[in-house]
Amino acid sequence: MEKLPPIEKIYEAYSALADHRIKMSENSADVLSSDGAKSYKVAWKDNTYSSTDNATYWQGYAGYPVIGVLILQSKLTVDNAIFEHFSGVNWNSLNKKHKRDYRAALLEVFTKKQLPQNQIDAIEEKTQQVFEQLKTLDLTIVRKLK
């Protein structure tokens, strides 16, 4: 990938997976936003991915819908037990509240979920491992598949 997403996008993917908001098809997936207001289309051919979410479409990096699909495709190995901690999170409102400071939004989630520090540390360490895997994937992100 030419451009990496902020690591916090992985946590947004965890929420989409925890809440079963990703519906897979053969070469595409429909992903419902965290507040239920929008739906995004992820499409792929071989190692080329596109998505209609803002991060993927406008910023050119894999947004959470693409990351969620990569996890479901087993291209990223994740401890699925992590997902439950991110169920029901409205990332849209949190990211707006924190003016796109994704780290601040994540810290608010940890606080609201009342997770002990040792659990937060373990989740962040496992997510860093996912991020390292993401860095090594031979992916191309495009606005639209041809």
PDB file of C-alpha atoms in Angstrom, residues 5-145:
ATOM      1  CA  PRO A   5      -4.319   4.388   7.490  1.00  0.00           C
ATOM      2  CA  PRO A   6      -4.177   5.698  11.038  1.00  0.00           C
ATOM      3  CA  ILE A   7      -3.966   2.640  13.307  1.00  0.00           C
ATOM      4  CA  GLU A   8      -7.281   3.665  14.904  1.00  0.00           C
ATOM      5  CA  LYS A   9      -9.093   2.626  11.707  1.00  0.00           C
ATOM      6  CA  ILE A  10      -8.418  -0.971  12.784  1.00  0.00           C
ATOM      7  CA  TYR A  11     -10.498  -0.386  15.927  1.00  0.00           C
ATOM      8  CA  GLU A  12     -13.325   0.969  13.767  1.00  0.00           C
ATOM      9  CA  ALA A  13     -13.110  -2.264  11.748  1.00  0.00           C
ATOM     10  CA  TYR A  14     -13.361  -4.238  15.014  1.00  0.00           C
ATOM     11  CA  SER A  15     -16.641  -2.427  15.738  1.00  0.00           C
ATOM     12  CA  ALA A  16     -18.028  -3.214  12.289  1.00  0.00           C
ATOM     13  CA  LEU A  17     -17.167  -6.877  12.832  1.00  0.00           C
ATOM     14  CA  ALA A  18     -18.519  -6.958  16.403  1.00  0.00           C
ATOM     15  CA  ASP A  19     -21.808  -5.443  15.247  1.00  0.00           C
ATOM     16  CA  HIS A  20     -22.050  -7.661  12.132  1.00  0.00           C
ATOM     17  CA  ARG A  21     -22.188  -4.616   9.847  1.00  0.00           C
ATOM     18  CA  ILE A  22     -20.198  -6.224   7.010  1.00  0.00           C
ATOM     19  CA  LYS A  23     -22.141  -8.337   4.510  1.00  0.00           C
ATOM     20  CA  MET A  24     -19.800 -10.201   2.177  1.00  0.00           C
ATOM     21  CA  SER A  25     -20.467 -11.248  -1.423  1.00  0.00           C
ATOM     22  CA  GLU A  26     -18.121 -12.898  -3.908  1.00  0.00           C
ATOM     23  CA  ASN A  27     -16.194  -9.777  -5.015  1.00  0.00           C
ATOM     24  CA  SER A  28     -17.768  -7.079  -2.883  1.00  0.00           C
ATOM     25  CA  ALA A  29     -19.126  -6.249   0.545  1.00  0.00           C
ATOM     26  CA  ASP A  30     -21.673  -3.834   1.949  1.00  0.00           C
ATOM     27  CA  VAL A  31     -20.643  -2.122   5.166  1.00  0.00           C
ATOM     28  CA  LEU A  32     -23.047  -0.168   7.354  1.00  0.00           C
ATOM     29  CA  SER A  33     -21.602   2.882   9.138  1.00  0.00           C
ATOM     30  CA  SER A  34     -21.327   2.945  12.936  1.00  0.00           C
ATOM     31  CA  ASP A  35     -24.345   5.240  13.276  1.00  0.00           C
ATOM     32  CA  GLY A  36     -26.345   3.329  10.662  1.00  0.00           C
ATOM     33  CA  ALA A  37     -26.766   6.422   8.487  1.00  0.00           C
ATOM     34  CA  LYS A  38     -24.583   5.327   5.557  1.00  0.00           C
ATOM     35  CA  SER A  39     -23.661   2.213   3.675  1.00  0.00           C
ATOM     36  CA  TYR A  40     -20.348   1.711   1.927  1.00  0.00           C
ATOM     37  CA  LYS A  41     -19.476  -0.615  -0.939  1.00  0.00           C
ATOM     38  CA  VAL A  42     -16.118  -2.368  -0.883  1.00  0.00           C
ATOM     39  CA  ALA A  43     -15.055  -4.114  -4.082  1.00  0.00           C
ATOM     40  CA  TRP A  44     -11.929  -6.053  -4.960  1.00  0.00           C
ATOM     41  CA  LYS A  45     -10.205  -7.864  -7.749  1.00  0.00           C
ATOM     42  CA  ASP A  46      -7.085  -9.806  -6.812  1.00  0.00           C
ATOM     43  CA  ASN A  47      -5.134  -7.428  -4.526  1.00  0.00           C
ATOM     44  CA  THR A  48      -6.813  -4.220  -5.693  1.00  0.00           C
ATOM     45  CA  TYR A  49      -9.494  -2.765  -3.420  1.00  0.00           C
ATOM     46  CA  SER A  50     -11.881   0.161  -3.661  1.00  0.00           C
ATOM     47  CA  SER A  51     -14.447   1.511  -1.242  1.00  0.00           C
ATOM     48  CA  THR A  52     -16.931   4.344  -1.141  1.00  0.00           C
ATOM     49  CA  ASP A  53     -16.036   5.365   2.435  1.00  0.00           C
ATOM     50  CA  ASN A  54     -14.390   8.779   2.726  1.00  0.00           C
ATOM     51  CA  ALA A  55     -11.008   7.535   3.966  1.00  0.00           C
ATOM     52  CA  THR A  56     -10.518   5.059   1.146  1.00  0.00           C
ATOM     53  CA  TYR A  57     -12.079   7.177  -1.593  1.00  0.00           C
ATOM     54  CA  TRP A  58     -10.654  10.613  -0.737  1.00  0.00           C
ATOM     55  CA  GLN A  59      -7.566   9.915   1.383  1.00  0.00           C
ATOM     56  CA  GLY A  60      -6.348   6.914  -0.606  1.00  0.00           C
ATOM     57  CA  TYR A  61      -5.720   4.574   2.317  1.00  0.00           C
ATOM     58  CA  ALA A  62      -7.612   1.500   3.465  1.00  0.00           C
ATOM     59  CA  GLY A  63     -10.489   2.756   5.575  1.00  0.00           C
ATOM     60  CA  TYR A  64     -12.191   0.613   8.191  1.00  0.00           C
ATOM     61  CA  PRO A  65     -14.563  -1.044   5.658  1.00  0.00           C
ATOM     62  CA  VAL A  66     -11.573  -2.345   3.674  1.00  0.00           C
ATOM     63  CA  ILE A  67      -9.749  -3.415   6.856  1.00  0.00           C
ATOM     64  CA  GLY A  68     -12.860  -5.262   8.042  1.00  0.00           C
ATOM     65  CA  VAL A  69     -13.069  -7.095   4.707  1.00  0.00           C
ATOM     66  CA  LEU A  70      -9.361  -7.997   4.886  1.00  0.00           C
ATOM     67  CA  ILE A  71      -9.961  -9.515   8.327  1.00  0.00           C
ATOM     68  CA  LEU A  72     -12.957 -11.518   7.054  1.00  0.00           C
ATOM     69  CA  GLN A  73     -10.849 -12.687   4.108  1.00  0.00           C
ATOM     70  CA  SER A  74      -8.187 -13.868   6.607  1.00  0.00           C
ATOM     71  CA  LYS A  75      -5.586 -11.613   4.990  1.00  0.00           C
ATOM     72  CA  LEU A  76      -5.096 -10.107   8.448  1.00  0.00           C
ATOM     73  CA  THR A  77      -4.884 -12.365  11.499  1.00  0.00           C
ATOM     74  CA  VAL A  78      -6.714 -10.938  14.504  1.00  0.00           C
ATOM     75  CA  ASP A  79      -7.697 -12.163  17.959  1.00  0.00           C
ATOM     76  CA  ASN A  80     -11.482 -12.124  17.455  1.00  0.00           C
ATOM     77  CA  ALA A  81     -12.033 -11.826  21.220  1.00  0.00           C
ATOM     78  CA  ILE A  82     -11.030  -8.166  20.877  1.00  0.00           C
ATOM     79  CA  PHE A  83     -14.125  -7.352  18.803  1.00  0.00           C
ATOM     80  CA  GLU A  84     -16.581  -7.540  21.712  1.00  0.00           C
ATOM     81  CA  HIS A  85     -14.904  -4.553  23.407  1.00  0.00           C
ATOM     82  CA  PHE A  86     -15.845  -2.349  20.458  1.00  0.00           C
ATOM     83  CA  SER A  87     -19.469  -3.350  19.977  1.00  0.00           C
ATOM     84  CA  GLY A  88     -21.950  -0.498  19.767  1.00  0.00           C
ATOM     85  CA  VAL A  89     -19.386   2.295  19.338  1.00  0.00           C
ATOM     86  CA  ASN A  90     -20.604   5.273  17.294  1.00  0.00           C
ATOM     87  CA  TRP A  91     -17.270   6.266  15.766  1.00  0.00           C
ATOM     88  CA  ASN A  92     -18.896   8.896  13.583  1.00  0.00           C
ATOM     89  CA  SER A  93     -20.014  11.000  16.554  1.00  0.00           C
ATOM     90  CA  LEU A  94     -16.795  10.362  18.512  1.00  0.00           C
ATOM     91  CA  ASN A  95     -14.584  11.389  15.588  1.00  0.00           C
ATOM     92  CA  LYS A  96     -16.642  14.552  15.100  1.00  0.00           C
ATOM     93  CA  LYS A  97     -16.557  15.340  18.825  1.00  0.00           C
ATOM     94  CA  HIS A  98     -12.760  14.967  18.864  1.00  0.00           C
ATOM     95  CA  LYS A  99     -12.318  16.841  15.554  1.00  0.00           C
ATOM     96  CA  ARG A 100     -10.839  13.790  13.801  1.00  0.00           C
ATOM     97  CA  ASP A 101      -8.318  13.169  16.607  1.00  0.00           C
ATOM     98  CA  TYR A 102      -8.727   9.410  16.252  1.00  0.00           C
ATOM     99  CA  ARG A 103      -6.496   8.644  19.236  1.00  0.00           C
ATOM    100  CA  ALA A 104      -8.650  10.813  21.526  1.00  0.00           C
ATOM    101  CA  ALA A 105     -11.778   9.054  20.236  1.00  0.00           C
ATOM    102  CA  LEU A 106     -10.213   5.655  20.960  1.00  0.00           C
ATOM    103  CA  LEU A 107      -9.206   6.704  24.477  1.00  0.00           C
ATOM    104  CA  GLU A 108     -12.797   7.767  25.129  1.00  0.00           C
ATOM    105  CA  VAL A 109     -13.974   4.305  24.057  1.00  0.00           C
ATOM    106  CA  PHE A 110     -11.531   2.662  26.478  1.00  0.00           C
ATOM    107  CA  THR A 111     -12.804   4.937  29.265  1.00  0.00           C
ATOM    108  CA  LYS A 112     -16.500   4.351  28.490  1.00  0.00           C
ATOM    109  CA  LYS A 113     -15.976   0.587  28.336  1.00  0.00           C
ATOM    110  CA  GLN A 114     -14.150   0.791  31.696  1.00  0.00           C
ATOM    111  CA  LEU A 115     -11.344  -1.443  30.522  1.00  0.00           C
ATOM    112  CA  PRO A 116      -8.454  -1.935  32.969  1.00  0.00           C
ATOM    113  CA  GLN A 117      -5.077  -0.630  31.803  1.00  0.00           C
ATOM    114  CA  ASN A 118      -3.554  -4.105  31.426  1.00  0.00           C
ATOM    115  CA  GLN A 119      -6.395  -5.061  29.066  1.00  0.00           C
ATOM    116  CA  ILE A 120      -5.997  -1.820  27.095  1.00  0.00           C
ATOM    117  CA  ASP A 121      -2.270  -2.533  26.787  1.00  0.00           C
ATOM    118  CA  ALA A 122      -2.948  -6.073  25.510  1.00  0.00           C
ATOM    119  CA  ILE A 123      -5.526  -4.835  22.973  1.00  0.00           C
ATOM    120  CA  GLU A 124      -3.182  -2.112  21.726  1.00  0.00           C
ATOM    121  CA  GLU A 125      -0.301  -4.584  21.432  1.00  0.00           C
ATOM    122  CA  LYS A 126      -2.431  -7.031  19.427  1.00  0.00           C
ATOM    123  CA  THR A 127      -3.704  -4.189  17.235  1.00  0.00           C
ATOM    124  CA  GLN A 128      -0.132  -3.046  16.595  1.00  0.00           C
ATOM    125  CA  GLN A 129       0.553  -6.593  15.328  1.00  0.00           C
ATOM    126  CA  VAL A 130      -2.413  -6.288  12.950  1.00  0.00           C
ATOM    127  CA  PHE A 131      -1.062  -2.917  11.780  1.00  0.00           C
ATOM    128  CA  GLU A 132       2.345  -4.522  11.109  1.00  0.00           C
ATOM    129  CA  GLN A 133       0.601  -7.194   8.992  1.00  0.00           C
ATOM    130  CA  LEU A 134      -1.289  -4.486   7.114  1.00  0.00           C
ATOM    131  CA  LYS A 135       2.017  -2.772   6.278  1.00  0.00           C
ATOM    132  CA  THR A 136       3.294  -5.929   4.582  1.00  0.00           C
ATOM    133  CA  LEU A 137       0.222  -6.671   2.445  1.00  0.00           C
ATOM    134  CA  ASP A 138       0.701  -6.160  -1.266  1.00  0.00           C
ATOM    135  CA  LEU A 139      -2.467  -4.127  -1.825  1.00  0.00           C
ATOM    136  CA  THR A 140      -3.476  -1.398  -4.213  1.00  0.00           C
ATOM    137  CA  ILE A 141      -6.160   1.052  -3.149  1.00  0.00           C
ATOM    138  CA  VAL A 142      -8.102   2.718  -5.951  1.00  0.00           C
ATOM    139  CA  ARG A 143     -11.188   4.927  -6.166  1.00  0.00           C
ATOM    140  CA  LYS A 144     -12.957   2.592  -8.584  1.00  0.00           C
ATOM    141  CA  LEU A 145     -12.197  -0.847  -9.937  1.00  0.00           C
TER     142      LEU A 145
END
